[in-house]
Short mmCIF file of C-alpha atoms in Angstrom, two decimals:
data_model
loop_
_atom_site.label_atom_id
_atom_site.label_comp_id
_atom_site.label_asym_id
_atom_site.label_seq_id
_atom_site.Cartn_x
_atom_site.Cartn_y
_atom_site.Cartn_z
CA MET A 1 -11.56 109.51 65.47
CA PRO A 2 -12.04 106.43 63.38
CA ARG A 3 -9.43 103.79 63.81
CA HIS A 4 -8.19 104.04 60.26
CA CYS A 5 -7.44 107.75 60.72
CA GLN A 6 -5.40 107.41 63.89
CA HIS A 7 -1.78 108.32 63.57
CA GLU A 8 0.72 106.04 65.01
CA LYS A 9 2.83 107.99 67.53
CA LEU A 10 5.95 107.04 69.37
CA LEU A 11 8.01 108.93 71.84
CA GLU A 12 11.67 109.61 71.40
CA VAL A 13 13.78 111.02 74.18
CA ASP A 14 15.77 114.14 73.38
CA ARG A 15 19.29 113.25 74.25
CA LEU A 16 20.22 116.81 75.22
CA SER A 17 17.19 117.89 77.26
CA GLY A 18 15.99 114.50 78.30
CA GLN A 19 12.46 115.43 77.29
CA ALA A 20 10.29 113.06 75.47
CA LEU A 21 9.47 114.27 71.95
CA PRO A 22 6.51 112.95 70.03
CA ILE A 23 7.29 111.92 66.51
CA VAL A 24 4.81 110.86 63.94
CA LEU A 25 5.89 107.81 62.10
CA SER A 26 3.02 107.71 59.70
CA THR A 27 0.48 110.32 58.67
CA ARG A 28 -1.08 108.22 55.94
CA THR A 29 -4.73 107.40 56.53
CA GLU A 30 -5.70 103.88 55.57
CA GLN A 31 -9.07 103.34 53.95
CA PRO A 32 -11.05 100.37 55.14
CA GLN A 33 -10.54 97.46 52.84
CA ASN A 34 -13.59 95.62 51.64
CA SER A 35 -12.66 92.79 49.36
CA SER A 36 -16.28 92.10 48.35
CA ARG A 37 -16.73 95.52 46.78
CA PRO A 38 -16.01 95.52 43.07
CA LYS A 39 -14.00 98.45 41.76
CA ASN A 40 -16.52 98.96 38.97
CA ALA A 41 -19.83 98.53 40.82
CA PHE A 42 -21.31 101.42 38.88
CA ALA A 43 -20.52 99.59 35.65
CA TRP A 44 -22.87 96.78 36.73
CA ILE A 45 -25.64 99.29 37.33
CA ILE A 46 -25.21 100.82 33.89
CA ALA A 47 -24.46 97.59 32.02
CA GLY A 48 -27.66 95.79 33.06
CA PRO A 49 -30.17 98.01 31.25
CA ILE A 50 -27.81 98.41 28.29
CA ILE A 51 -27.51 94.64 27.84
CA SER A 52 -31.29 94.20 28.15
CA VAL A 53 -32.07 96.93 25.65
CA ALA A 54 -29.40 95.69 23.24
CA GLY A 55 -30.73 92.15 23.49
CA ILE A 56 -34.29 93.22 22.75
CA VAL A 57 -33.73 95.93 20.15
CA SER A 58 -31.30 93.76 18.20
CA TYR A 59 -34.09 91.20 17.79
CA PHE A 60 -36.06 93.63 15.65
CA LEU A 61 -33.17 95.40 13.93
CA VAL A 62 -30.69 92.58 13.37
CA PHE A 63 -32.10 89.10 13.90
CA ALA A 64 -35.68 89.36 12.62
CA PRO A 65 -34.69 88.64 8.98
CA PHE A 66 -33.23 85.28 9.99
CA PRO A 67 -36.05 82.74 10.49
CA PHE A 68 -34.02 80.53 12.83
CA LEU A 69 -33.45 83.44 15.21
CA ARG A 70 -36.79 85.16 14.63
CA ASP A 71 -39.11 82.20 15.27
CA THR A 72 -37.43 81.45 18.58
CA PRO A 73 -35.17 84.26 19.89
CA TRP A 74 -32.32 81.99 21.01
CA LEU A 75 -29.93 84.88 21.41
CA ASN A 76 -32.18 87.72 22.45
CA VAL A 77 -34.03 86.20 25.40
CA PRO A 78 -30.79 85.08 27.14
CA LEU A 79 -29.28 88.51 26.49
CA ALA A 80 -32.29 90.29 27.98
CA LEU A 81 -32.25 87.97 31.01
CA LEU A 82 -28.51 88.51 31.39
CA GLY A 83 -29.22 92.25 31.52
CA CYS A 84 -31.70 91.65 34.37
CA TYR A 85 -29.16 89.54 36.22
CA VAL A 86 -26.48 92.21 35.88
CA SER A 87 -28.95 94.88 37.06
CA LEU A 88 -29.82 92.84 40.13
CA LYS A 89 -26.11 92.38 40.81
CA GLY A 90 -25.79 96.16 40.63
CA ILE A 91 -28.47 96.50 43.31
CA ALA A 92 -26.74 93.91 45.48
CA TYR A 93 -23.37 95.69 45.23
CA SER A 94 -24.89 99.08 45.92
CA PHE A 95 -26.82 98.09 49.03
CA ARG A 96 -24.25 95.69 50.40
CA ASN A 97 -21.62 98.40 50.40
CA ARG A 98 -23.97 101.14 51.56
CA ALA A 99 -23.38 103.21 48.48
CA ARG A 100 -24.70 106.72 48.20
CA ARG A 101 -28.43 107.07 47.89
CA ILE A 102 -28.20 108.31 44.33
CA ARG A 103 -26.26 105.20 43.32
CA CYS A 104 -28.77 102.95 45.03
CA GLY A 105 -31.50 104.85 43.22
CA PHE A 106 -29.75 104.36 39.90
CA ALA A 107 -29.37 100.65 40.63
CA LEU A 108 -33.07 100.30 41.50
CA PHE A 109 -34.19 102.27 38.48
CA GLY A 110 -31.88 100.32 36.16
CA ALA A 111 -33.11 96.98 37.48
CA LEU A 112 -36.74 98.07 37.25
CA PHE A 113 -36.15 99.22 33.68
CA SER A 114 -34.41 95.96 32.69
CA LEU A 115 -37.06 93.78 34.29
CA SER A 116 -39.95 95.77 32.78
CA PHE A 117 -38.46 95.85 29.31
CA THR A 118 -37.61 92.15 29.42
CA SER A 119 -41.08 91.26 30.73
CA LEU A 120 -42.66 93.16 27.85
CA PHE A 121 -40.44 91.35 25.39
CA LEU A 122 -41.30 87.95 26.87
CA PHE A 123 -44.99 88.85 26.74
CA TYR A 124 -44.59 89.86 23.10
CA ILE A 125 -42.78 86.62 22.26
CA ASN A 126 -44.89 84.16 24.23
CA SER A 127 -48.37 85.65 24.23
CA MET A 128 -48.96 88.66 22.01
CA SER A 129 -47.65 87.10 18.82
CA TYR A 130 -50.00 84.11 19.26
CA GLN A 131 -53.06 86.35 19.24
CA LEU A 132 -54.46 85.43 15.85
CA PRO A 133 -58.00 84.83 14.67
CA GLU A 134 -59.06 81.28 14.00
CA THR A 135 -58.83 80.25 10.37
CA SER A 136 -62.34 80.29 8.99
CA GLN A 137 -64.18 77.15 7.96
CA GLU A 138 -64.54 78.53 4.44
CA THR A 139 -60.76 78.71 4.12
CA ALA A 140 -60.42 75.07 5.09
CA ARG A 141 -63.11 74.13 2.58
CA LEU A 142 -61.47 75.92 -0.33
CA LYS A 143 -60.70 73.39 -3.01
CA GLN A 144 -60.40 75.54 -6.09
CA LEU A 145 -58.57 78.85 -6.43
CA PRO A 146 -61.28 81.52 -6.70
CA GLU A 147 -61.11 84.28 -9.27
CA PHE A 148 -59.65 87.44 -7.84
CA ALA A 149 -58.19 90.74 -8.99
CA ALA A 150 -55.51 92.93 -7.42
CA THR A 151 -52.88 95.48 -8.44
CA ASP A 152 -49.20 94.65 -8.77
CA GLN A 153 -46.26 96.85 -7.78
CA HIS A 154 -46.19 98.48 -11.23
CA GLY A 155 -49.80 99.59 -10.91
CA ASN A 156 -51.00 96.98 -13.41
CA ALA A 157 -54.21 95.11 -12.84
CA PHE A 158 -53.58 91.50 -11.99
CA LEU A 159 -56.15 88.76 -12.56
CA SER A 160 -55.77 85.29 -11.14
CA SER A 161 -56.85 84.00 -14.55
CA ASP A 162 -53.57 85.46 -15.90
CA LEU A 163 -51.87 82.53 -14.21
CA ALA A 164 -54.06 79.87 -15.78
CA GLU A 165 -52.14 76.70 -16.54
CA LYS A 166 -49.44 77.73 -14.08
CA ASN A 167 -48.59 76.54 -10.62
CA ILE A 168 -49.26 79.30 -8.10
CA VAL A 169 -47.74 80.10 -4.74
CA LEU A 170 -49.77 82.86 -3.13
CA VAL A 171 -48.13 84.32 -0.02
CA PHE A 172 -50.09 86.58 2.31
CA TYR A 173 -47.97 88.77 4.51
CA ARG A 174 -48.52 91.46 7.08
CA GLY A 175 -46.77 94.22 5.18
CA HIS A 176 -45.57 97.52 6.68
CA TRP A 177 -42.09 97.02 5.26
CA MET B 1 -50.20 89.90 -1.26
CA SER B 2 -50.74 92.35 1.55
CA ALA B 3 -52.92 95.25 2.59
CA ASP B 4 -50.08 97.64 1.70
CA SER B 5 -50.61 100.23 -1.01
CA VAL B 6 -49.23 99.94 -4.55
CA ASP B 7 -46.70 102.67 -3.75
CA ASP B 8 -45.43 100.77 -0.70
CA ASN B 9 -45.12 97.61 -2.76
CA ARG B 10 -43.33 99.46 -5.56
CA ARG B 11 -40.82 100.85 -3.07
CA LEU B 12 -40.27 97.43 -1.49
CA ALA B 13 -39.92 95.62 -4.83
CA LYS B 14 -37.37 98.17 -5.98
CA LYS B 15 -35.42 98.01 -2.75
CA LYS B 16 -35.37 94.20 -2.61
CA ARG B 17 -35.25 93.73 -6.40
CA PHE B 18 -38.22 91.38 -6.40
CA ASN B 19 -39.00 89.95 -9.80
CA PHE B 20 -42.33 88.41 -8.84
CA HIS B 21 -45.76 89.93 -8.45
CA LEU B 22 -46.24 91.92 -5.28
CA LEU B 23 -49.98 92.39 -5.06
CA ALA B 24 -51.70 95.21 -3.24
CA ASP B 25 -55.07 94.64 -1.61
CA PRO B 26 -55.65 97.74 0.55
CA GLU B 27 -59.40 97.07 0.66
CA LEU B 28 -58.70 93.49 1.83
CA THR B 29 -61.16 92.15 -0.73
CA VAL B 30 -58.97 89.22 -1.77
CA ILE B 31 -57.66 88.70 1.75
CA ASP B 32 -61.27 88.29 2.91
CA LEU B 33 -61.95 85.93 0.04
CA PHE B 34 -59.44 83.55 1.59
CA GLY B 35 -60.35 84.38 5.19
CA PHE B 36 -56.96 85.73 6.19
CA ARG B 37 -58.00 89.08 7.70
CA HIS B 38 -56.36 89.96 11.02
CA GLN B 39 -58.44 92.70 12.56
CA GLY B 40 -56.70 95.68 14.12
CA ALA B 41 -53.24 94.14 13.83
CA GLY B 42 -51.69 96.90 11.73
CA ILE B 43 -49.34 99.48 13.15
CA THR B 44 -52.10 102.09 13.14
CA GLY B 45 -54.74 99.60 14.28
CA ASN B 46 -55.88 98.91 10.74
CA ASP B 47 -56.79 95.46 9.48
CA ILE B 48 -54.08 93.49 7.69
CA ALA B 49 -53.50 89.95 6.45
CA ARG B 50 -52.22 87.21 8.70
CA PRO B 51 -49.15 85.34 7.42
CA ALA B 52 -50.33 82.49 5.23
CA VAL B 53 -49.35 80.57 2.13
CA LEU B 54 -51.55 78.93 -0.45
CA ILE B 55 -50.42 76.66 -3.28
CA ALA B 56 -52.49 75.82 -6.30
CA ASN B 57 -51.57 73.56 -9.21
CA LYS B 58 -52.02 74.23 -12.92
CA THR B 59 -55.66 73.22 -12.83
CA GLY B 60 -56.34 75.79 -10.10
CA GLN B 61 -56.81 73.12 -7.48
CA ILE B 62 -55.60 74.25 -4.05
CA THR B 63 -53.15 71.64 -2.86
CA TRP B 64 -51.92 73.24 0.35
CA ILE B 65 -52.87 76.05 2.73
CA ALA B 66 -50.71 77.01 5.68
CA ALA B 67 -51.50 79.72 8.21
CA THR B 68 -49.10 79.91 11.12
CA SER B 69 -50.42 80.13 14.67
CA ASN B 70 -47.90 82.84 15.52
CA TRP B 71 -47.66 86.00 13.46
CA ARG B 72 -43.92 86.32 14.05
CA VAL B 73 -43.45 82.97 12.36
CA ARG B 74 -43.58 82.67 8.59
CA VAL B 75 -43.85 79.54 6.53
CA ARG B 76 -40.27 78.82 5.51
CA PRO B 77 -39.27 78.68 1.84
CA GLU B 78 -37.97 75.13 2.13
CA THR B 79 -41.36 74.01 3.46
CA ILE B 80 -43.10 75.65 0.49
CA LEU B 81 -40.66 74.09 -1.97
CA LYS B 82 -41.27 70.69 -0.43
CA GLN B 83 -45.00 71.13 -1.01
CA THR B 84 -44.38 71.93 -4.67
CA GLU B 85 -42.38 68.78 -5.26
CA GLY B 86 -43.98 66.83 -8.06
CA PHE B 87 -45.25 69.97 -9.75
CA ASN B 88 -44.13 70.42 -13.32
#
């Protein structure tokens, strides 16, 4: 019987018969105390991937319209990395305290998910978005605005000559809005 | 200007209440004229324009061209306004 389940027993002598009678002073079983185990270890396992996903998805849905936060994701990268850290903490708690296999599995899967998702995001930020063709020599040599025709949002034909004698700012953008 | 269709531009202009020209160049004819084609960069793998800005004065002389080295980064409005200082 494990030590924490042992009942403390004492003997009391029956005053009439003189026999020793066992009495149980305590039947409560004490659970082993482990101060290093957090009460909400499972919360760390769940919180890691959630923080990572929130940090990354919010970049596209919330912060992309703000140039200061879009050009360099000051908020999103730390959030995604924080998610990875929390996930790894979840693994540490699970294995240190010999949690059930399913919990350890959850912790591993969550950490793998956070790390993969964050890695993809970092690749997108630091490598993928720099993959652009070189500006052509002809573009650099352009001195005069060439004649061109396009269609505006009302379906009207637009000629560059329509803007003769006007200053022009021509912005090329990727679209898909 | 973008490779988006006129309908897409109409929807965007209405939604954002743009009061300037939003030009459609789905064939990328004009985009090629300026050398701003980005091959296969569209959502469906189609060709689109890379982010770039061009400024020309009243005589049609191009005074400034900026194409960012990162397609997440756009030329900021304050930078464009600074380049137009002195224009009348």
